[in-house]
XYZ file of C-alpha atoms in Angstrom:
631
model
C 54.373 -6.637 86.270
C 50.958 -4.958 85.988
C 48.853 -8.009 85.251
C 46.050 -8.072 87.812
C 47.620 -5.212 89.739
C 46.755 -2.140 87.641
C 44.391 -0.677 90.258
C 47.120 -0.532 92.895
C 49.564 1.072 90.441
C 46.916 3.547 89.307
C 46.384 4.603 92.932
C 50.133 5.083 93.305
C 50.214 7.239 90.178
C 47.307 9.281 91.486
C 49.145 9.991 94.735
C 52.237 11.079 92.794
C 50.051 13.351 90.679
C 48.542 14.995 93.780
C 52.069 15.614 95.065
C 53.045 17.390 91.869
C 55.320 14.583 90.657
C 53.823 14.666 87.188
C 56.512 12.840 85.198
C 56.657 9.850 87.553
C 52.858 9.685 87.461
C 52.862 9.810 83.645
C 55.336 6.909 83.398
C 53.057 4.654 85.475
C 49.882 5.666 83.617
C 51.624 5.087 80.263
C 52.605 1.596 81.347
C 49.055 0.789 82.471
C 47.650 2.069 79.154
C 50.177 -0.009 77.214
C 49.368 -3.238 79.080
C 45.610 -2.576 79.139
C 44.901 -0.708 75.848
C 41.111 -1.143 76.228
C 41.030 0.233 79.784
C 39.144 3.535 79.640
C 40.453 4.834 82.957
C 44.066 4.312 81.910
C 43.839 6.660 78.923
C 41.759 9.233 80.808
C 44.086 9.263 83.824
C 47.113 9.555 81.562
C 45.445 12.547 79.918
C 44.883 14.162 83.342
C 48.561 13.711 84.261
C 49.772 15.001 80.895
C 47.566 18.091 81.113
C 48.733 18.774 84.672
C 52.332 18.684 83.450
C 51.549 21.198 80.700
C 51.542 18.674 77.844
C 47.990 19.537 76.808
C 48.224 18.410 73.175
C 49.332 14.927 74.270
C 46.564 14.913 76.900
C 43.999 15.533 74.153
C 45.252 12.451 72.295
C 44.848 10.312 75.426
C 41.308 11.552 76.032
C 40.464 10.803 72.390
C 41.738 7.222 72.780
C 39.405 6.710 75.749
C 36.431 8.121 73.843
C 37.243 6.003 70.782
C 36.867 2.907 72.971
C 33.573 4.185 74.417
C 31.801 7.205 72.909
C 29.642 7.501 76.044
C 32.571 7.765 78.458
C 31.525 11.131 79.887
C 34.503 11.762 82.194
C 36.992 11.636 79.333
C 34.774 13.775 77.111
C 34.491 16.410 79.848
C 38.262 16.418 80.262
C 38.751 16.565 76.496
C 36.409 19.550 76.271
C 38.343 21.478 78.932
C 41.668 20.658 77.275
C 40.381 21.748 73.852
C 39.251 25.011 75.411
C 42.705 25.475 76.933
C 44.460 25.216 73.562
C 41.975 27.533 71.868
C 39.960 24.943 69.901
C 36.749 26.717 70.848
C 34.328 25.316 68.264
C 35.427 21.747 68.958
C 35.005 22.319 72.696
C 31.498 23.734 72.173
C 30.600 20.810 69.922
C 31.578 18.431 72.715
C 29.307 20.277 75.139
C 26.469 19.871 72.640
C 27.163 16.134 72.301
C 27.181 15.644 76.070
C 24.080 17.744 76.719
C 22.052 16.028 74.000
C 22.012 12.876 76.109
C 19.152 11.984 78.418
C 18.995 13.898 81.735
C 22.367 15.679 81.479
C 24.254 16.561 84.633
C 23.292 20.012 85.992
C 26.911 20.862 86.755
C 27.809 20.133 83.137
C 25.014 22.436 81.963
C 26.326 25.203 84.216
C 29.871 24.650 82.947
C 28.647 24.976 79.359
C 26.766 28.184 80.252
C 29.815 29.730 81.928
C 32.069 28.681 79.058
C 29.979 30.159 76.266
C 29.342 33.268 78.358
C 33.102 33.916 78.512
C 33.668 33.859 74.730
C 34.213 37.110 72.840
C 32.879 36.086 69.425
C 34.419 37.797 66.407
C 33.006 35.581 63.648
C 29.862 33.505 63.055
C 29.679 30.080 64.684
C 26.915 27.628 63.819
C 28.172 25.324 66.578
C 27.822 28.077 69.184
C 24.309 28.911 67.944
C 23.236 25.283 68.249
C 24.613 25.074 71.780
C 22.860 28.284 72.808
C 19.533 27.067 71.412
C 20.015 23.783 73.266
C 20.783 25.576 76.545
C 17.520 27.490 76.267
C 15.668 24.164 76.484
C 16.959 23.511 80.021
C 15.360 24.804 83.192
C 17.133 25.936 86.367
C 19.826 27.952 84.624
C 20.309 31.703 84.493
C 19.311 32.557 80.930
C 20.704 36.068 81.379
C 24.203 34.564 81.094
C 23.314 33.543 77.533
C 22.225 37.005 76.431
C 25.643 38.482 75.672
C 27.054 35.634 73.532
C 23.699 35.209 71.778
C 23.293 38.848 70.768
C 26.933 39.047 69.647
C 26.462 36.039 67.347
C 23.249 37.551 66.001
C 24.961 40.883 65.302
C 28.006 39.218 63.729
C 25.557 37.425 61.445
C 24.445 40.926 60.326
C 20.886 40.246 61.436
C 19.919 43.935 61.902
C 22.112 45.469 59.226
C 19.615 45.584 56.345
C 16.840 47.031 58.465
C 19.043 49.763 59.924
C 20.431 50.628 56.498
C 16.945 50.692 54.940
C 15.740 53.167 57.593
C 18.319 55.708 56.445
C 16.849 55.741 52.939
C 13.652 57.439 54.135
C 11.589 54.466 53.020
C 9.512 54.212 56.189
C 5.931 53.168 55.748
C 6.593 50.848 52.861
C 5.763 47.127 53.165
C 9.425 46.322 52.582
C 10.296 47.790 55.984
C 7.816 45.531 57.793
C 9.145 42.573 55.799
C 12.694 43.310 57.000
C 11.513 43.485 60.628
C 9.665 40.184 60.159
C 12.820 38.588 58.737
C 14.850 39.754 61.738
C 12.275 38.382 64.186
C 12.297 34.989 62.457
C 15.556 34.122 64.269
C 14.704 31.649 67.054
C 17.782 32.605 69.056
C 16.696 36.247 68.958
C 13.144 35.478 70.106
C 14.559 33.384 72.960
C 16.656 36.218 74.329
C 13.865 38.731 73.692
C 11.603 36.626 75.905
C 13.952 35.533 78.666
C 16.757 38.081 79.004
C 17.570 41.771 79.057
C 19.604 42.183 75.881
C 22.880 44.076 76.518
C 23.447 45.722 73.149
C 23.202 49.281 71.888
C 23.069 48.031 68.284
C 20.056 45.869 69.121
C 18.476 48.738 71.054
C 18.785 51.013 68.012
C 17.085 48.347 65.887
C 14.342 47.730 68.474
C 13.505 51.441 68.794
C 13.334 51.712 65.004
C 11.179 48.583 64.662
C 8.790 49.718 67.406
C 8.406 53.147 65.789
C 7.643 51.669 62.377
C 5.175 49.134 63.815
C 3.313 51.868 65.709
C 2.910 54.153 62.708
C 2.018 51.258 60.404
C -0.706 50.284 62.880
C -2.001 53.850 62.915
C -2.120 53.981 59.100
C -3.895 50.652 58.907
C -1.064 49.083 56.913
C -0.872 45.271 56.911
C 1.575 43.981 59.530
C 2.595 40.617 58.181
C 4.544 39.470 61.227
C 3.682 36.414 63.284
C 1.928 37.632 66.443
C 4.147 35.441 68.665
C 7.216 37.207 67.308
C 5.639 40.594 67.990
C 4.953 39.611 71.593
C 8.575 38.497 71.953
C 9.632 42.053 71.091
C 6.980 43.454 73.437
C 8.344 41.331 76.274
C 11.790 42.891 75.786
C 10.446 46.414 76.191
C 8.569 45.314 79.306
C 11.611 43.545 80.781
C 13.722 46.675 80.350
C 10.924 48.848 81.804
C 10.766 50.890 78.581
C 14.260 52.287 79.109
C 14.805 52.897 75.381
C 14.301 56.253 73.650
C 10.651 57.266 73.146
C 9.562 60.463 71.396
C 6.627 62.480 72.710
C 4.943 61.940 69.334
C 5.181 58.171 69.696
C 3.872 58.168 73.246
C 0.936 60.403 72.335
C 0.053 58.132 69.407
C 0.338 54.983 71.541
C -2.044 56.500 74.107
C -4.476 57.486 71.340
C -4.435 53.956 69.890
C -4.895 52.496 73.378
C -8.103 54.483 73.847
C -9.587 53.374 70.521
C -8.147 49.891 70.077
C -9.910 46.589 69.514
C -8.669 44.432 72.405
C -9.303 41.292 70.357
C -6.579 42.390 67.953
C -3.498 40.778 69.510
C -1.107 42.445 67.094
C -2.438 45.900 67.950
C -2.297 45.046 71.658
C 1.307 43.851 71.331
C 2.411 47.067 69.590
C 0.700 49.403 72.064
C 2.178 47.325 74.917
C 5.644 48.153 73.544
C 5.001 51.669 74.930
C 2.517 51.306 77.770
C 2.429 48.774 80.668
C -0.437 46.297 80.433
C -2.057 47.421 83.675
C -2.209 50.961 82.257
C -3.719 49.738 79.006
C -6.488 48.109 81.016
C -6.595 48.097 84.824
C -9.299 45.397 84.979
C -7.602 42.172 86.144
C -10.700 40.202 85.122
C -10.153 41.292 81.512
C -6.616 39.912 81.574
C -7.725 36.693 83.262
C -10.245 36.097 80.481
C -7.631 36.805 77.811
C -5.096 34.583 79.587
C -7.492 31.634 79.718
C -8.552 31.964 76.092
C -7.343 29.112 73.906
C -6.841 31.647 71.107
C -4.256 33.697 73.020
C -0.631 33.230 71.999
C 1.838 31.820 74.555
C 3.991 34.964 74.746
C 0.905 37.113 75.289
C 0.146 34.867 78.260
C 3.719 35.270 79.531
C 3.289 39.041 79.333
C -0.014 38.982 81.228
C 1.471 36.697 83.876
C 4.523 38.904 84.423
C 2.978 42.356 84.113
C -0.477 41.850 85.646
C -0.783 38.694 87.742
C 2.678 38.847 89.335
C 2.245 42.513 90.284
C -1.084 41.690 91.921
C 0.490 38.823 93.862
C 3.369 41.043 95.022
C 0.974 43.759 96.204
C -0.764 41.169 98.382
C 2.527 39.767 99.714
C 3.810 43.244 100.648
C 1.076 43.590 103.268
C 2.111 40.343 104.982
C 5.893 40.868 105.280
C 7.279 40.806 108.813
C 9.290 43.861 109.844
C 12.119 43.154 112.305
C 13.258 46.741 112.811
C 12.107 50.290 112.161
C 13.748 52.261 109.340
C 14.717 55.666 110.666
C 18.097 56.529 109.189
C 17.853 59.202 106.458
C 20.013 57.341 103.920
C 18.284 54.036 104.690
C 14.954 55.702 103.959
C 16.229 57.092 100.642
C 17.621 53.713 99.579
C 14.432 51.943 100.669
C 12.307 54.291 98.557
C 14.549 53.744 95.537
C 14.018 49.992 95.659
C 10.303 50.312 96.454
C 9.946 51.991 93.061
C 12.646 50.002 91.269
C 13.218 46.549 92.790
C 16.565 45.215 91.596
C 17.405 42.949 89.902
C 14.180 41.923 88.151
C 15.293 38.377 87.463
C 13.414 35.642 85.636
C 15.520 32.516 86.055
C 18.101 31.274 88.532
C 20.772 28.614 88.589
C 19.739 25.567 90.528
C 21.256 22.135 90.745
C 19.917 18.680 91.522
C 23.287 17.764 92.983
C 22.958 19.251 96.467
C 26.037 19.767 98.599
C 26.818 20.934 102.104
C 28.096 24.411 102.824
C 31.311 22.791 104.069
C 31.961 21.464 100.565
C 31.302 24.897 99.053
C 33.623 26.804 101.344
C 36.390 24.246 100.990
C 36.214 24.681 97.227
C 36.456 28.477 97.537
C 38.988 28.936 100.366
C 41.582 26.657 101.923
C 42.657 28.426 105.086
C 39.464 28.756 107.128
C 38.819 27.250 110.548
C 35.662 25.251 111.209
C 36.004 25.439 114.996
C 32.730 26.274 116.781
C 30.801 26.398 113.467
C 28.086 24.107 112.184
C 28.788 24.268 108.477
C 26.925 21.041 107.770
C 23.700 22.735 108.934
C 24.624 26.426 109.017
C 22.536 29.397 110.050
C 23.066 31.919 107.240
C 22.144 35.604 107.218
C 21.892 37.353 103.853
C 21.889 41.059 104.653
C 20.455 43.126 101.815
C 18.885 40.310 99.794
C 17.218 42.577 97.225
C 14.861 40.556 95.036
C 16.061 37.249 96.457
C 17.942 35.560 93.630
C 21.061 34.852 95.673
C 19.031 33.877 98.758
C 17.080 31.323 96.733
C 20.240 29.920 95.188
C 21.875 29.573 98.618
C 18.872 27.970 100.317
C 18.282 25.496 97.498
C 21.921 24.495 97.033
C 23.153 23.703 100.536
C 21.781 20.733 102.424
C 20.685 21.500 105.961
C 21.125 25.269 105.692
C 18.744 27.720 107.379
C 18.686 31.053 105.555
C 17.349 34.337 106.891
C 17.231 37.099 104.252
C 16.579 40.758 105.037
C 16.157 43.932 102.999
C 14.944 47.507 103.400
C 12.420 47.333 100.551
C 9.067 45.576 100.898
C 8.638 45.651 97.109
C 11.949 43.830 96.663
C 11.072 41.255 99.327
C 7.613 40.721 97.802
C 9.266 40.064 94.425
C 11.625 37.623 96.154
C 8.884 35.744 97.980
C 6.731 35.503 94.856
C 9.644 34.173 92.793
C 10.760 31.653 95.413
C 7.354 30.258 96.413
C 7.319 27.767 93.547
C 10.473 26.141 94.956
C 8.756 25.252 98.235
C 11.807 25.906 100.405
C 11.124 25.516 104.117
C 14.618 26.750 105.018
C 14.317 30.288 103.598
C 12.641 33.234 105.340
C 12.433 36.878 104.283
C 12.004 39.907 106.576
C 12.142 43.661 106.266
C 14.924 45.190 108.377
C 17.577 47.891 108.477
C 21.100 46.596 109.119
C 21.707 49.653 111.327
C 18.977 48.463 113.703
C 19.976 44.788 113.864
C 22.314 45.195 116.845
C 19.620 43.990 119.249
C 18.995 40.743 117.393
C 19.638 37.769 119.687
C 20.330 35.189 116.991
C 23.908 34.468 115.896
C 24.949 33.092 112.509
C 27.601 30.699 111.229
C 27.712 32.657 107.967
C 26.841 36.268 107.131
C 26.708 37.411 103.499
C 26.574 41.116 102.660
C 27.185 41.684 98.961
C 26.508 44.993 97.256
C 24.986 46.580 100.377
C 27.547 48.241 102.641
C 28.635 50.640 99.897
C 25.090 52.055 99.827
C 25.245 53.192 103.475
C 26.258 56.554 104.923
C 28.777 54.826 107.197
C 29.661 51.420 105.694
C 32.038 50.494 108.527
C 29.254 50.974 111.079
C 26.965 48.627 109.156
C 29.805 46.133 108.742
C 30.515 46.297 112.478
C 26.876 45.574 113.363
C 26.820 42.531 111.063
C 30.174 41.472 112.511
C 28.459 41.358 115.902
C 25.836 38.904 114.581
C 28.470 36.272 113.723
C 29.193 33.305 115.925
C 32.681 33.115 117.350
C 34.934 32.126 114.441
C 32.089 32.890 112.009
C 32.479 33.373 108.267
C 31.496 36.451 106.281
C 31.241 37.062 102.551
C 31.493 40.730 101.554
C 30.981 42.574 98.267
C 32.159 46.186 97.837
C 32.582 48.590 94.925
C 36.119 49.386 93.783
C 37.256 53.009 93.339
C 39.643 52.062 90.529
C 37.191 49.833 88.628
C 34.380 52.418 88.669
C 36.540 55.496 88.118
C 35.772 55.600 84.395
C 32.083 56.162 85.168
C 32.538 58.618 88.037
C 31.497 61.600 85.884
C 28.267 59.820 84.872
C 27.004 58.943 88.333
C 24.421 61.157 89.976
C 21.337 60.848 92.185
C 17.896 61.223 90.687
C 16.190 64.595 91.242
C 14.292 64.902 94.532
C 10.517 64.951 94.909
C 9.656 63.629 91.455
C 7.341 60.761 90.532
C 8.441 57.304 89.497
C 7.357 58.058 85.905
C 9.519 61.191 85.958
C 12.473 59.172 87.283
C 12.020 56.779 84.374
C 12.089 59.681 81.911
C 15.142 61.176 83.645
C 17.069 57.900 83.318
C 15.943 57.436 79.718
C 17.148 60.907 78.719
C 20.445 60.492 80.585
C 21.100 57.194 78.802
C 20.533 58.774 75.393
C 23.236 61.350 76.152
C 25.624 58.651 77.406
C 25.142 56.527 74.294
C 25.791 59.502 72.010
C 28.873 60.482 73.999
C 30.257 56.927 73.947
C 29.937 56.843 70.158
C 31.973 60.040 69.967
C 34.722 58.971 72.364
C 34.815 55.343 71.247
C 34.826 54.150 74.890
C 31.933 51.712 74.964
C 32.881 49.858 78.173
C 29.631 51.117 79.661
C 27.735 48.846 77.275
C 29.404 45.721 78.670
C 27.409 46.193 81.876
C 24.006 44.494 81.576
C 22.503 46.820 84.205
C 22.774 49.698 81.740
C 19.920 48.200 79.704
C 16.992 48.449 82.131
C 15.547 51.237 84.279
C 16.025 49.424 87.596
C 19.480 48.205 86.643
C 20.610 51.596 85.361
C 19.301 53.343 88.463
C 21.202 50.933 90.699
C 24.315 51.219 88.538
C 24.584 54.954 87.858
C 21.823 56.820 89.696
C 21.857 55.341 93.170
C 20.750 57.453 96.121
C 24.023 56.633 97.898
C 27.280 55.092 96.762
C 30.612 54.732 98.548
C 33.625 53.087 96.933
C 36.608 51.323 98.453
C 40.274 50.729 97.814
C 42.068 47.559 98.853
C 44.009 49.661 101.355
C 40.715 50.674 102.978
C 39.521 47.072 102.999
C 42.716 46.050 104.811
C 42.069 48.745 107.394
C 38.446 47.680 107.910
C 39.408 44.029 108.320
C 42.019 44.957 110.929
C 39.570 47.132 112.901
C 36.920 44.414 112.852
C 39.377 41.603 113.656
C 38.534 39.689 110.508
C 40.961 37.499 108.582
C 41.006 37.798 104.775
C 40.341 34.393 103.185
C 40.572 35.338 99.532
C 38.662 36.877 96.651
C 36.009 34.740 94.980
C 34.723 34.606 91.399
C 38.176 35.309 90.007
C 38.482 34.384 86.346
C 41.206 32.009 85.223
C 42.623 34.862 83.152
C 42.966 36.995 86.273
C 44.712 34.209 88.180
C 47.145 33.581 85.338
C 47.932 37.314 85.117
C 48.390 37.513 88.886
C 50.962 34.715 88.972
C 52.657 36.128 85.898
C 52.994 39.444 87.733
C 54.406 38.020 90.993
C 55.959 34.717 89.891
C 56.696 32.140 92.586
C 56.062 34.746 95.292
C 52.490 35.179 94.125
C 50.041 34.713 96.999
C 46.303 35.071 96.390
C 45.831 35.856 100.089
C 48.228 38.810 100.066
C 46.201 42.030 99.878
C 49.380 44.042 99.369
C 50.013 42.114 96.153
C 46.392 42.566 95.101
C 46.694 46.292 95.709
C 49.660 46.494 93.338
C 47.934 44.183 90.849
C 44.779 46.322 90.714
C 46.867 49.419 90.027
C 48.187 47.591 86.951
C 44.792 46.144 85.967
C 42.095 48.520 87.286
C 39.231 46.621 85.645
C 39.965 43.445 87.643
C 37.090 44.079 90.079
C 34.760 45.718 87.577
C 31.674 44.297 89.283
C 32.826 44.287 92.914
C 35.465 43.094 95.303
C 33.950 39.858 96.586
C 35.778 38.023 99.331
C 35.479 35.733 102.329
C 36.759 36.684 105.767
C 36.601 35.083 109.209
C 36.347 36.160 112.828
C 39.709 36.009 114.608
C 38.729 37.850 117.797
C 39.009 34.692 119.892
C 42.439 33.129 120.638
């Protein structure tokens, strides 16, 4: 029956599958696979139908048959990997990612999928396969390395990397060569040096080790003891302290000694320079840019020293120049706006290094259709949209948006010139003609003539005195039927940290703010060890000065409930289109809670769900909504 006609039958099976008629689809695919046993598509498609029907173990067998015929059949291997993940065969799934990514010019979407997958794993035992995949991922560009920090440091800690050094320190053996040897052994881990260089490491255990190592290195340097550690490894550790803006504990004795060594040091000694730079910013060690240029150009200088000079000296100089050239669209007169602006002038946030980018460009229409199903495209140009990003900070999201969507025109605004300068400097290398940055206050944008197909305001409204007023002004900048993406803090999700949050003291210097945050963190860490509640340490922002200030010491923070969001949407005549960035675990729990009546667009259900699971929106509520003011 199927001879010469398998394509037509396969199409029929595909239509049945899309209609949810899984068993009928499976019967046809099984027949095709039986008649054409060497047909790759037959086994893969059968696997898809079996998995859709819940028969995942059988689906895995079908995918394996396809791969056995052709080891390079990527579609089946991707599907196999996802199915293995679903049944909890984590190592095998990770091994498949490694196999696929080891090929020439791997697909950027596959790389991102591997990053997101390994980022979601809570490791409880060592995994050589996971280590190999992480090391491989660090060889790719255009991914957010910060997503790799958490799984990497957990694997390193599970492997007891820091245990000997921490234990040795308690024996009062400081100053002995054995201590330096232990630090050298720890720094020999390539995965550790990768995350030291390219990420902010979210780990209190690591932080304890790093503070100890830095202290011992400083006093060994002062005594003139031999420091038998590769200079590149030392600079990797230095880069971590610089990335975190020296947020870790520092004693007055250490700081005084570091300053003393700075004043008497031999600048040709790269090890000494690296150790002092674990305490003091490079531009404070030597303010002469010409000195750093000479060192940077020297063939003798190590690569991570050059990275440090580039980040801490050259980039700051570039940003200072850019700041003077930024266009200001509005004055900043509101008291709270001025406070928030000053916070981010001193502490631009986030201080990102890498960003996800993909070669496979798509239109905004494709994106929104993948995220929501019930929007209207009437009167909108989503193939070539005008997009406003209100409160762009240091530009990571603006860059990602402008680079990803074909034909988009992105205007990004922020209060802080320092943040915008960071954004412009970071994005210049991408050469995007469709992205423009301006300084502006949302509260003063009401007179802007331009209207936008899409407005994005994530993590901004909750830092205003009157969030609804800011939301209303942005609402007025949307085209009729326009789309808006909003991000707001949740009262329930952030309740556990409510007693920790406070504003920084008034009328103090930036250096004093840094010390204030450092001392406050020390108390929090000690308290968390007593109570056993270490949820604070799962938040990466806790591990840098700028991040911690934004997270816990913001000049202004307002939080929302879903009930309040419903009220705001009604007042602004906006239709809720659904939360985004929901994990699969959350979706499964949601449908388990509400059964067949579960509706992801029902805010009443979400309100009840969040009461049951208050950590659901631990980062923010993020959702799409749409103008419904016109009939």
